[in-house]
PDB file of N, CA and C in Angstrom:
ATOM      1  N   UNK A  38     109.198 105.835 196.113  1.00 65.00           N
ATOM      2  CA  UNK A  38     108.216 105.121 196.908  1.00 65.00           C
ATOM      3  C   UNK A  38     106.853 105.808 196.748  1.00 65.00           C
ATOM      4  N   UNK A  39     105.938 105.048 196.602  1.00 77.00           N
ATOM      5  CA  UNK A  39     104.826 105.583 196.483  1.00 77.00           C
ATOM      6  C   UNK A  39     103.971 105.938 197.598  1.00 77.00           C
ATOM      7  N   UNK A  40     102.904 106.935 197.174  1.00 86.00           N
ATOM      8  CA  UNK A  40     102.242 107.069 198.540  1.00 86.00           C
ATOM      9  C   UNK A  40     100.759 106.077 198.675  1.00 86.00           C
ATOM     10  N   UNK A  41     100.744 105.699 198.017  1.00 87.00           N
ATOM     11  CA  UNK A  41      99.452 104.862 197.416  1.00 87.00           C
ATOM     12  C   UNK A  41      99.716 103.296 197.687  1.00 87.00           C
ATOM     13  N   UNK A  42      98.839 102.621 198.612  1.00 88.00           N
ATOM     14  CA  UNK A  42      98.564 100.726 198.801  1.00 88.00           C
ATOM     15  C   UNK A  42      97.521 100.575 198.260  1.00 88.00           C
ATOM     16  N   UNK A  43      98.032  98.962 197.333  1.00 83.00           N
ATOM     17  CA  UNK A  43      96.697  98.200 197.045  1.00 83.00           C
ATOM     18  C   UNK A  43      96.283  97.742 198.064  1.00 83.00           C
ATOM     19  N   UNK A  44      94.707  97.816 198.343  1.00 85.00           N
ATOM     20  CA  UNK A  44      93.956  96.808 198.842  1.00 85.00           C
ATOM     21  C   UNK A  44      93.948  95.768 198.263  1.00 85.00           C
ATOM     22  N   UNK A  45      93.244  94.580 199.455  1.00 86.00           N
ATOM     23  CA  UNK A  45      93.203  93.307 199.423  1.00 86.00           C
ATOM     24  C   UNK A  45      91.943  93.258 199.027  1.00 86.00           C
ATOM     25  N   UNK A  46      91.028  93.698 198.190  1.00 84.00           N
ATOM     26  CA  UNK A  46      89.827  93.477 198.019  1.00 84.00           C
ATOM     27  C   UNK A  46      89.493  92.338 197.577  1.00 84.00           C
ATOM     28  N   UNK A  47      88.418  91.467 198.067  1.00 88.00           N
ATOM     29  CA  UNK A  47      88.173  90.286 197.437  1.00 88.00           C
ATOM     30  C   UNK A  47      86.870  89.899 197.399  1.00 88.00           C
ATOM     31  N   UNK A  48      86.529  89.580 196.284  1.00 89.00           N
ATOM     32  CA  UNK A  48      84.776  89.533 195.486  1.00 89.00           C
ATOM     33  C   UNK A  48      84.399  88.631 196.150  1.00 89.00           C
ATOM     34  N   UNK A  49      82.971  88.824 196.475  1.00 95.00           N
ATOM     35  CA  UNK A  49      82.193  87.862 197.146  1.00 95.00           C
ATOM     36  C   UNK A  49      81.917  86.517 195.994  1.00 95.00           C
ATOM     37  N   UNK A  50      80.868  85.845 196.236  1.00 96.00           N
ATOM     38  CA  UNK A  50      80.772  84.498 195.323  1.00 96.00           C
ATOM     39  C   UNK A  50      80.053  85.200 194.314  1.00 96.00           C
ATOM     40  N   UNK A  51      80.234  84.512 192.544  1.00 97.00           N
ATOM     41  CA  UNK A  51      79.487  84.927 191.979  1.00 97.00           C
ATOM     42  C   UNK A  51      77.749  84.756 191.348  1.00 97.00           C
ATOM     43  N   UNK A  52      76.765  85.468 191.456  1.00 98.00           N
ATOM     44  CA  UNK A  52      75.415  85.155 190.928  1.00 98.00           C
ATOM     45  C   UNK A  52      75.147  85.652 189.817  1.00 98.00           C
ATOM     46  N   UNK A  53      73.985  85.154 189.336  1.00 98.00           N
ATOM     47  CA  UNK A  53      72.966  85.641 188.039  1.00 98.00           C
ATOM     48  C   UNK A  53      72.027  86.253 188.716  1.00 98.00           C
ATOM     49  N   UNK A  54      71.653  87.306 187.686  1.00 98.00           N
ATOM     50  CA  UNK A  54      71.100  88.156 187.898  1.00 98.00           C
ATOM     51  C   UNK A  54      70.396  88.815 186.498  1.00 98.00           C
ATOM     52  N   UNK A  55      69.106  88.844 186.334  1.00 98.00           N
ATOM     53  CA  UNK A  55      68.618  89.365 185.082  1.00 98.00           C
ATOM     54  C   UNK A  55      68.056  90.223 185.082  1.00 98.00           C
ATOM     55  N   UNK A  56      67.988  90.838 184.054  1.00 97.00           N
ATOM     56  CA  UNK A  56      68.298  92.581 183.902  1.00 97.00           C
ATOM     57  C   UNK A  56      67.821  92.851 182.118  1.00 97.00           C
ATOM     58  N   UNK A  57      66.419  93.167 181.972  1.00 95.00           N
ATOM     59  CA  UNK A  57      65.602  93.567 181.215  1.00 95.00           C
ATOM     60  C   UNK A  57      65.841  92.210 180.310  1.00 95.00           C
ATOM     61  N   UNK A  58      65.887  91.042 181.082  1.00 96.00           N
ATOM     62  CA  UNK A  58      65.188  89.877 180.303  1.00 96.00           C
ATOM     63  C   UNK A  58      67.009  89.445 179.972  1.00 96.00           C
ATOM     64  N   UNK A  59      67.849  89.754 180.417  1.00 96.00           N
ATOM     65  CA  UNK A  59      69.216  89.305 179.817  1.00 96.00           C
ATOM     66  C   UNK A  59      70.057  88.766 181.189  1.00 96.00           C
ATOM     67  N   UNK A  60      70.994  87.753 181.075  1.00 97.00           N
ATOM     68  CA  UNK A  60      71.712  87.329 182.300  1.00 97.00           C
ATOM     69  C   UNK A  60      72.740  88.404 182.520  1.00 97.00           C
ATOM     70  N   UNK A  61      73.132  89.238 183.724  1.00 96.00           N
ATOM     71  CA  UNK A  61      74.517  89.413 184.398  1.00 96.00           C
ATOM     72  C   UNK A  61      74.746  88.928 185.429  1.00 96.00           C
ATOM     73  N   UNK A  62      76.089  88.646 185.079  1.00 96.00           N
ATOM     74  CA  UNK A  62      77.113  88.318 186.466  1.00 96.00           C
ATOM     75  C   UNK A  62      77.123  89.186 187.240  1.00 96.00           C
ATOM     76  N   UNK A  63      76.829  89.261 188.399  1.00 97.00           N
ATOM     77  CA  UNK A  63      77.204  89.926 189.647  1.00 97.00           C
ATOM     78  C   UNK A  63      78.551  89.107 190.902  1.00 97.00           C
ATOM     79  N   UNK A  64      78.394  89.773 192.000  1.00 97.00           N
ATOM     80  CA  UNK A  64      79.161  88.873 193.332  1.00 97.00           C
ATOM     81  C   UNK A  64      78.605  89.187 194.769  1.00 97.00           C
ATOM     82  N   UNK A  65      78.109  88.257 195.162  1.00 96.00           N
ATOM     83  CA  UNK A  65      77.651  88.374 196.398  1.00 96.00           C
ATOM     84  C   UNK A  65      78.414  89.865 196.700  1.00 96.00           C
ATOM     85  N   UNK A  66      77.525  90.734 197.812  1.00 95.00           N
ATOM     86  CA  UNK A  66      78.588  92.062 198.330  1.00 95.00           C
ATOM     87  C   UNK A  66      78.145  93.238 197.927  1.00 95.00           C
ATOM     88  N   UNK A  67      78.039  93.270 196.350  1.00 96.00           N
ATOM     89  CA  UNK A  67      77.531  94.054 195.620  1.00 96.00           C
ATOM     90  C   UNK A  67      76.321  94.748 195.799  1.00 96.00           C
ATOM     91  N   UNK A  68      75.952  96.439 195.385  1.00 97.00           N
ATOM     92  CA  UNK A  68      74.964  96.601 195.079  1.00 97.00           C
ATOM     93  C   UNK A  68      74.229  96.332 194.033  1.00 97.00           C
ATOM     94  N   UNK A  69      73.254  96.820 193.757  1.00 98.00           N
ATOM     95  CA  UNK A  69      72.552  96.489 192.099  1.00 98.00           C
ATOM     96  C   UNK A  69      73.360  97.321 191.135  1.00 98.00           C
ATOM     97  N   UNK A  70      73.576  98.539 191.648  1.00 97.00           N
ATOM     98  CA  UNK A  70      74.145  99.950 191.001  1.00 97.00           C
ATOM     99  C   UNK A  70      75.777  99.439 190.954  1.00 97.00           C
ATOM    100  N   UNK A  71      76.514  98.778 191.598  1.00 96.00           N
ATOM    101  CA  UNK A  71      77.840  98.479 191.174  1.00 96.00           C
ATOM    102  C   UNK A  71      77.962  97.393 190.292  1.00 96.00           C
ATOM    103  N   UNK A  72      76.787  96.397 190.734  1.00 96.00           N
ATOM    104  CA  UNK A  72      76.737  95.049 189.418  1.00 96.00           C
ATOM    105  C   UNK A  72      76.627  95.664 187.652  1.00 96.00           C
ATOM    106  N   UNK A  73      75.469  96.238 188.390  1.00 96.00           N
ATOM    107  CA  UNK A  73      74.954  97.362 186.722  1.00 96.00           C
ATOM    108  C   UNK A  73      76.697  97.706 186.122  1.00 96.00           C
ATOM    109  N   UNK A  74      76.926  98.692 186.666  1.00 96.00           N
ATOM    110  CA  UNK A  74      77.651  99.783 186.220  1.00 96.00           C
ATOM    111  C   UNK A  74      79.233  98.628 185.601  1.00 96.00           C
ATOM    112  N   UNK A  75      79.285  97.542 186.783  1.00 94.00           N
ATOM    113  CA  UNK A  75      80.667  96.769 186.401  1.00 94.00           C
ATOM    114  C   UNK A  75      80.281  95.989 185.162  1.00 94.00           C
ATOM    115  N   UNK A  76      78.309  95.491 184.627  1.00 94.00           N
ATOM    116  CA  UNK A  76      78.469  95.010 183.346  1.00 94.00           C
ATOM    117  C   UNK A  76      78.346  95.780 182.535  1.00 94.00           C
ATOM    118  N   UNK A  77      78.572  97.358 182.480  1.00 94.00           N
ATOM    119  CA  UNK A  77      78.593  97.908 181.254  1.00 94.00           C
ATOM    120  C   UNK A  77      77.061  98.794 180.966  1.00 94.00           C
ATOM    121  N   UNK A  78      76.254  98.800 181.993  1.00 93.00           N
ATOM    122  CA  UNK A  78      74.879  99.107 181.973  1.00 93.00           C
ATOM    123  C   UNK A  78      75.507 100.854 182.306  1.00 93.00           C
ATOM    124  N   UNK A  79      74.976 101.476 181.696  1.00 92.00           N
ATOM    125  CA  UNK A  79      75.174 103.047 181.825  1.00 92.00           C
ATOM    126  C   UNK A  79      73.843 103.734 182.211  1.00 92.00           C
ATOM    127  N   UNK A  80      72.868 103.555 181.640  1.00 94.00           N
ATOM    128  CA  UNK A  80      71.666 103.809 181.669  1.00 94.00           C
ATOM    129  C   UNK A  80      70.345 103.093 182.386  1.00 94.00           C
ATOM    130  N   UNK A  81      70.300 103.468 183.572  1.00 93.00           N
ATOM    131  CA  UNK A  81      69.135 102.519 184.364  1.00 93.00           C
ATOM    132  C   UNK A  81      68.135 103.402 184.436  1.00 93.00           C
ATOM    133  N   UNK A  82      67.387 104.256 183.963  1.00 92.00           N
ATOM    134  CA  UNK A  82      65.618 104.661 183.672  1.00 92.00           C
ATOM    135  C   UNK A  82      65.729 105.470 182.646  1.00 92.00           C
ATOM    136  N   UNK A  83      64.142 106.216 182.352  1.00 91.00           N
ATOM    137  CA  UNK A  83      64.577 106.941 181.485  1.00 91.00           C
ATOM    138  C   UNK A  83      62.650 107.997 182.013  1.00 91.00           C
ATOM    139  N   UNK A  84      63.329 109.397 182.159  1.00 89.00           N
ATOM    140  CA  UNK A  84      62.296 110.407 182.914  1.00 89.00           C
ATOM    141  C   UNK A  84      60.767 110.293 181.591  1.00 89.00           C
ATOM    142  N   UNK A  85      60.178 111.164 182.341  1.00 86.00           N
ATOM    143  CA  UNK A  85      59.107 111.202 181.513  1.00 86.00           C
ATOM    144  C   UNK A  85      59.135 111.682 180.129  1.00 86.00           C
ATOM    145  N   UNK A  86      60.157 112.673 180.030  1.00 89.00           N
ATOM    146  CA  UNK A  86      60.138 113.575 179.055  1.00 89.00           C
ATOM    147  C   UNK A  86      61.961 112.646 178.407  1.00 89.00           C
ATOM    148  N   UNK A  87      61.737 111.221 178.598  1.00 89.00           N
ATOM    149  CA  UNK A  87      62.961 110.295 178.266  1.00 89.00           C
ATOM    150  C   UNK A  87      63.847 110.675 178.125  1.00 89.00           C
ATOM    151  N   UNK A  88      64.769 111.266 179.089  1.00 93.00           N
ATOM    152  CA  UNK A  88      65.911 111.471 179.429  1.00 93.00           C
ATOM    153  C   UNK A  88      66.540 110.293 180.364  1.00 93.00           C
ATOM    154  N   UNK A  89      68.002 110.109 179.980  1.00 94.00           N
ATOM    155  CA  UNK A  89      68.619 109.078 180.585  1.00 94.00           C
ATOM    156  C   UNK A  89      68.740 109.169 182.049  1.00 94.00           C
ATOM    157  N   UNK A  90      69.160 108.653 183.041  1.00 94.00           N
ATOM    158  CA  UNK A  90      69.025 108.651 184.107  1.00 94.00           C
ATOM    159  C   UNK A  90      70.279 107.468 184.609  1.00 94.00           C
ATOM    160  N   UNK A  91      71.111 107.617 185.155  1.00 94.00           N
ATOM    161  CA  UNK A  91      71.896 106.846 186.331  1.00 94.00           C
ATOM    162  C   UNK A  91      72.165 107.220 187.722  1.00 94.00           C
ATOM    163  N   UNK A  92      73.107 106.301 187.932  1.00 96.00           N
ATOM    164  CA  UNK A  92      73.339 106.162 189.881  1.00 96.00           C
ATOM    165  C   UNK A  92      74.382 107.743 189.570  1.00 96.00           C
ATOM    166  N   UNK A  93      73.691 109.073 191.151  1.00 95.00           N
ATOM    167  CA  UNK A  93      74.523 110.060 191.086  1.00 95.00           C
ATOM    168  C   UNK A  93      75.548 109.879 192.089  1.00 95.00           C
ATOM    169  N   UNK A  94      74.856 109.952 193.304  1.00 96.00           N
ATOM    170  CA  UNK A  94      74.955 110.093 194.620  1.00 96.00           C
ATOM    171  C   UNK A  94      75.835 108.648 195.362  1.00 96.00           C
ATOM    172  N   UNK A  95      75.191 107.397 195.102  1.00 94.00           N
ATOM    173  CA  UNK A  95      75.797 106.282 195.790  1.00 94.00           C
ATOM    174  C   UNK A  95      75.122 105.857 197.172  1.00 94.00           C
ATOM    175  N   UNK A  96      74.284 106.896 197.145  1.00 96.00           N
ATOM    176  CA  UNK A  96      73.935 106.683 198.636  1.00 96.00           C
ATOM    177  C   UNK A  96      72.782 107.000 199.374  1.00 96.00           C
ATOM    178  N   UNK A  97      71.653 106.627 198.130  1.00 95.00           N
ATOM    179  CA  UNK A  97      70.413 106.960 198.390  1.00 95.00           C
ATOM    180  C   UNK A  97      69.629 107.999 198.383  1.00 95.00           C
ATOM    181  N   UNK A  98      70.369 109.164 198.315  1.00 96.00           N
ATOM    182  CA  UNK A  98      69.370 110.721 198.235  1.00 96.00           C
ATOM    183  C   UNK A  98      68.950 110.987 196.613  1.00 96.00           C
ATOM    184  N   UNK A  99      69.436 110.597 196.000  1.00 95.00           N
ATOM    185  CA  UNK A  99      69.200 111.495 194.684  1.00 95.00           C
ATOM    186  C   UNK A  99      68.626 110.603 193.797  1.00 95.00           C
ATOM    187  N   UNK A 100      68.165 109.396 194.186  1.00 94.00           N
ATOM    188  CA  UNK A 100      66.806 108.878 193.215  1.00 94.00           C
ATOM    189  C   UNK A 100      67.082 108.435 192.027  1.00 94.00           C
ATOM    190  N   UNK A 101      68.260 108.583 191.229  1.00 95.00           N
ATOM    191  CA  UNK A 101      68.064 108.439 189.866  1.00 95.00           C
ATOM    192  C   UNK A 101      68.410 107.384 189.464  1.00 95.00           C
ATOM    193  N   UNK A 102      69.123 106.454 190.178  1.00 95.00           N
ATOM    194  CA  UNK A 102      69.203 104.800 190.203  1.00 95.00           C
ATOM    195  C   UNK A 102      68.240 103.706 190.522  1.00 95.00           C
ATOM    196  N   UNK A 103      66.932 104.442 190.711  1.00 96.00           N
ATOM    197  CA  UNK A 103      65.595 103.751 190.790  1.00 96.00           C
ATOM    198  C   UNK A 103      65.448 102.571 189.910  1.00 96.00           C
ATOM    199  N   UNK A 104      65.166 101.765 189.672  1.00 95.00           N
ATOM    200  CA  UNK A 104      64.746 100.218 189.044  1.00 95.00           C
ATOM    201  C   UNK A 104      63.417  99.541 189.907  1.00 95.00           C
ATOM    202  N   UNK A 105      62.796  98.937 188.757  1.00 96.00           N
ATOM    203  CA  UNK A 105      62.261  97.633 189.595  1.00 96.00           C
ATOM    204  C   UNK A 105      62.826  96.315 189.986  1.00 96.00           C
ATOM    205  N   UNK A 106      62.934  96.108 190.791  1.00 98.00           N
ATOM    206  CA  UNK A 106      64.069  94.521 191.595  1.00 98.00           C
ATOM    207  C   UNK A 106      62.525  93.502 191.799  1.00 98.00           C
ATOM    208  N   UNK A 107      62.505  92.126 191.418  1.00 98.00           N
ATOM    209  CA  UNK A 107      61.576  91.777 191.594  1.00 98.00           C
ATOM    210  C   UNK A 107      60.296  91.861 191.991  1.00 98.00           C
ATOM    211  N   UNK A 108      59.934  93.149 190.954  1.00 97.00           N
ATOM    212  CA  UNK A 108      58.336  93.097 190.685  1.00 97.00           C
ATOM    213  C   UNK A 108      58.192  94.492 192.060  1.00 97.00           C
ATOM    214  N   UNK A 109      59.476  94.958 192.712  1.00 97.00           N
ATOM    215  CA  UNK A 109      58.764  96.228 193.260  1.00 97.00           C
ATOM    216  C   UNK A 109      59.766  97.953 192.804  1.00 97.00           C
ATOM    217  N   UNK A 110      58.593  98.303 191.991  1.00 94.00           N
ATOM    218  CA  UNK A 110      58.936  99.560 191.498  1.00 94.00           C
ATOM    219  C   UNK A 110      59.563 100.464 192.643  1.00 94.00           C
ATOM    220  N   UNK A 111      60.453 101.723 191.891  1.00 93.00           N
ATOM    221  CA  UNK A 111      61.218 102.579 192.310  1.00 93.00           C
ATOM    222  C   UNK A 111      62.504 101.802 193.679  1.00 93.00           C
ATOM    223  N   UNK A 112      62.826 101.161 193.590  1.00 97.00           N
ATOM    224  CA  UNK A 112      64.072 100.129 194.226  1.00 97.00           C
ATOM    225  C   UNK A 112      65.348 101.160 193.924  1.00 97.00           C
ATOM    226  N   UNK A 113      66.007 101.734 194.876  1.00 97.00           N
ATOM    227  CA  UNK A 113      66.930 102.288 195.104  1.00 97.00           C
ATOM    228  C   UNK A 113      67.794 101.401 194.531  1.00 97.00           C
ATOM    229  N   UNK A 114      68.958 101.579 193.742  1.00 97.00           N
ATOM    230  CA  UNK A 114      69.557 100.432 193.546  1.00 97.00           C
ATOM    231  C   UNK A 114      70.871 100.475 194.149  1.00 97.00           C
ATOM    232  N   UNK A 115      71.346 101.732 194.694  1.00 97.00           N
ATOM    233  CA  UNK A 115      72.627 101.793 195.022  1.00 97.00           C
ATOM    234  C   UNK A 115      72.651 101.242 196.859  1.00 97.00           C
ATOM    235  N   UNK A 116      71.192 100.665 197.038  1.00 98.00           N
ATOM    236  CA  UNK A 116      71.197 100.728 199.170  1.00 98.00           C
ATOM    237  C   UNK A 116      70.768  98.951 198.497  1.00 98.00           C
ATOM    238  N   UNK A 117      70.481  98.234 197.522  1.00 98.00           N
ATOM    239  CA  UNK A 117      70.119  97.061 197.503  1.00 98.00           C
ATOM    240  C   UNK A 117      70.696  96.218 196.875  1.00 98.00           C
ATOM    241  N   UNK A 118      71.392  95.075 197.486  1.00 98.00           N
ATOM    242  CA  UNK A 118      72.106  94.240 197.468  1.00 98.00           C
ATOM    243  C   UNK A 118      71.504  93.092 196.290  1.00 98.00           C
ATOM    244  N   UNK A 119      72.672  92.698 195.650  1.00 98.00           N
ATOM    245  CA  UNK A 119      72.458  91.981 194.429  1.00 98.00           C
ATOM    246  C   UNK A 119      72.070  90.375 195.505  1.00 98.00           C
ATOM    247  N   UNK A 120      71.175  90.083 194.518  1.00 97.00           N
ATOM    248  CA  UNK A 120      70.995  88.206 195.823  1.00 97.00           C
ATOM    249  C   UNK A 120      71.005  87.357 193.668  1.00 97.00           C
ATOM    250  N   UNK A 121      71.374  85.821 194.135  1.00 98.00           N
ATOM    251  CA  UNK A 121      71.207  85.022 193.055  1.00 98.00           C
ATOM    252  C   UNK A 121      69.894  85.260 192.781  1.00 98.00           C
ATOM    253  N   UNK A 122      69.429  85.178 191.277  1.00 98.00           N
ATOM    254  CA  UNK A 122      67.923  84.902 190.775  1.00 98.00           C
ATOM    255  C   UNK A 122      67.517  86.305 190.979  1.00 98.00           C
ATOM    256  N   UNK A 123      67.617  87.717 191.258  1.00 98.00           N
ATOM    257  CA  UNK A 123      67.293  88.699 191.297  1.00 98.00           C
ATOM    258  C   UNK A 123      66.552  88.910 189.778  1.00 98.00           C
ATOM    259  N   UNK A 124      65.700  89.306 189.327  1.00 98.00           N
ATOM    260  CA  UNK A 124      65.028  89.963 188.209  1.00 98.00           C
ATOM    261  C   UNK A 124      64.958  91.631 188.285  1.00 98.00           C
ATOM    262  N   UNK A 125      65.425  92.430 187.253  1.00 98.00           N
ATOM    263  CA  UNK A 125      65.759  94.097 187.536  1.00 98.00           C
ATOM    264  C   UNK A 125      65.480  94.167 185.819  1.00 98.00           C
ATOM    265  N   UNK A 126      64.348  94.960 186.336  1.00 96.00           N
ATOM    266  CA  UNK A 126      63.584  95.880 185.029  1.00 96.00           C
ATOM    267  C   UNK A 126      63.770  97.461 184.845  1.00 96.00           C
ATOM    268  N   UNK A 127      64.734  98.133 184.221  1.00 92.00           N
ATOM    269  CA  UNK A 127      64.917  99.273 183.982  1.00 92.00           C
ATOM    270  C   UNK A 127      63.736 100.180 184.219  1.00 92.00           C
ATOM    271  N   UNK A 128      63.122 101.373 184.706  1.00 83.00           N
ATOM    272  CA  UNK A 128      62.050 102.373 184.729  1.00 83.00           C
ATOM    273  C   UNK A 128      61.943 103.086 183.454  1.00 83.00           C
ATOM    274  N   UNK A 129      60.780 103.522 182.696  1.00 80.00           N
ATOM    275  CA  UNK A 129      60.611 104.016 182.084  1.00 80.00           C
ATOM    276  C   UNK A 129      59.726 105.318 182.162  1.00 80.00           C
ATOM    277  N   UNK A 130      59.780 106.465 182.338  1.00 77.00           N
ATOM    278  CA  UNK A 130      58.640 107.329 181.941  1.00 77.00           C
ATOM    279  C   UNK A 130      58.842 107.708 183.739  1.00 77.00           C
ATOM    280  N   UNK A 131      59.082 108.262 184.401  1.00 68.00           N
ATOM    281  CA  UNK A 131      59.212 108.163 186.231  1.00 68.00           C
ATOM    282  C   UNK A 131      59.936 109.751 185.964  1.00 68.00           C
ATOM    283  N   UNK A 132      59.471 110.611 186.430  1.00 65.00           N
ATOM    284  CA  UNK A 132      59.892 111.706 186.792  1.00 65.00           C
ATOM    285  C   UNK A 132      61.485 112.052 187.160  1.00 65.00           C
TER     286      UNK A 132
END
């Protein structure tokens, strides 16, 4: 017998969502940082001295999941919720 249960997890509805000019699927529920990461996106900025950058933390302190979300720079992405029609432009050059 195991010590381990599946959850009943169940995905919210699904949206579009574009992301440096390309469509992903997301699901209502989601953050930006779990939509990202579930299509395969590894890399969301890149520092001044262009080093890669992703989600560390999950939970807002550590900055490095920053994006622009419709047109407003440095967007936490792991505290902001994916909505349909979202536009998300990777950071470039950001400390």
């Amino acid at each position: 017998m195991s010590s381990f249960r599946r959850l009943d997890v169940r995905r919210g509805a699904p949206v579009q969502v574009t992301v440096d000019g390309a469509q992903v699927q997301a699901h209502q529920g989601e953050t930006v940082a779990a939509a990202l990461l579930a299509a395969g996106v590894d890399e969301f900025r890149r520092t001044s001295a262009g080093d890669p950058r992703a989600p560390l933390c999950h939970m807002g302190t550590c900055f490095e999941c920053v994006l622009t979300v419709d047109g407003a720079p440095l967007t936490r992405a792991c505290l902001t919720p994916v909505r349909d029609g979202m536009i998300v432009d990777r950071e470039v050059g950001q400390p």
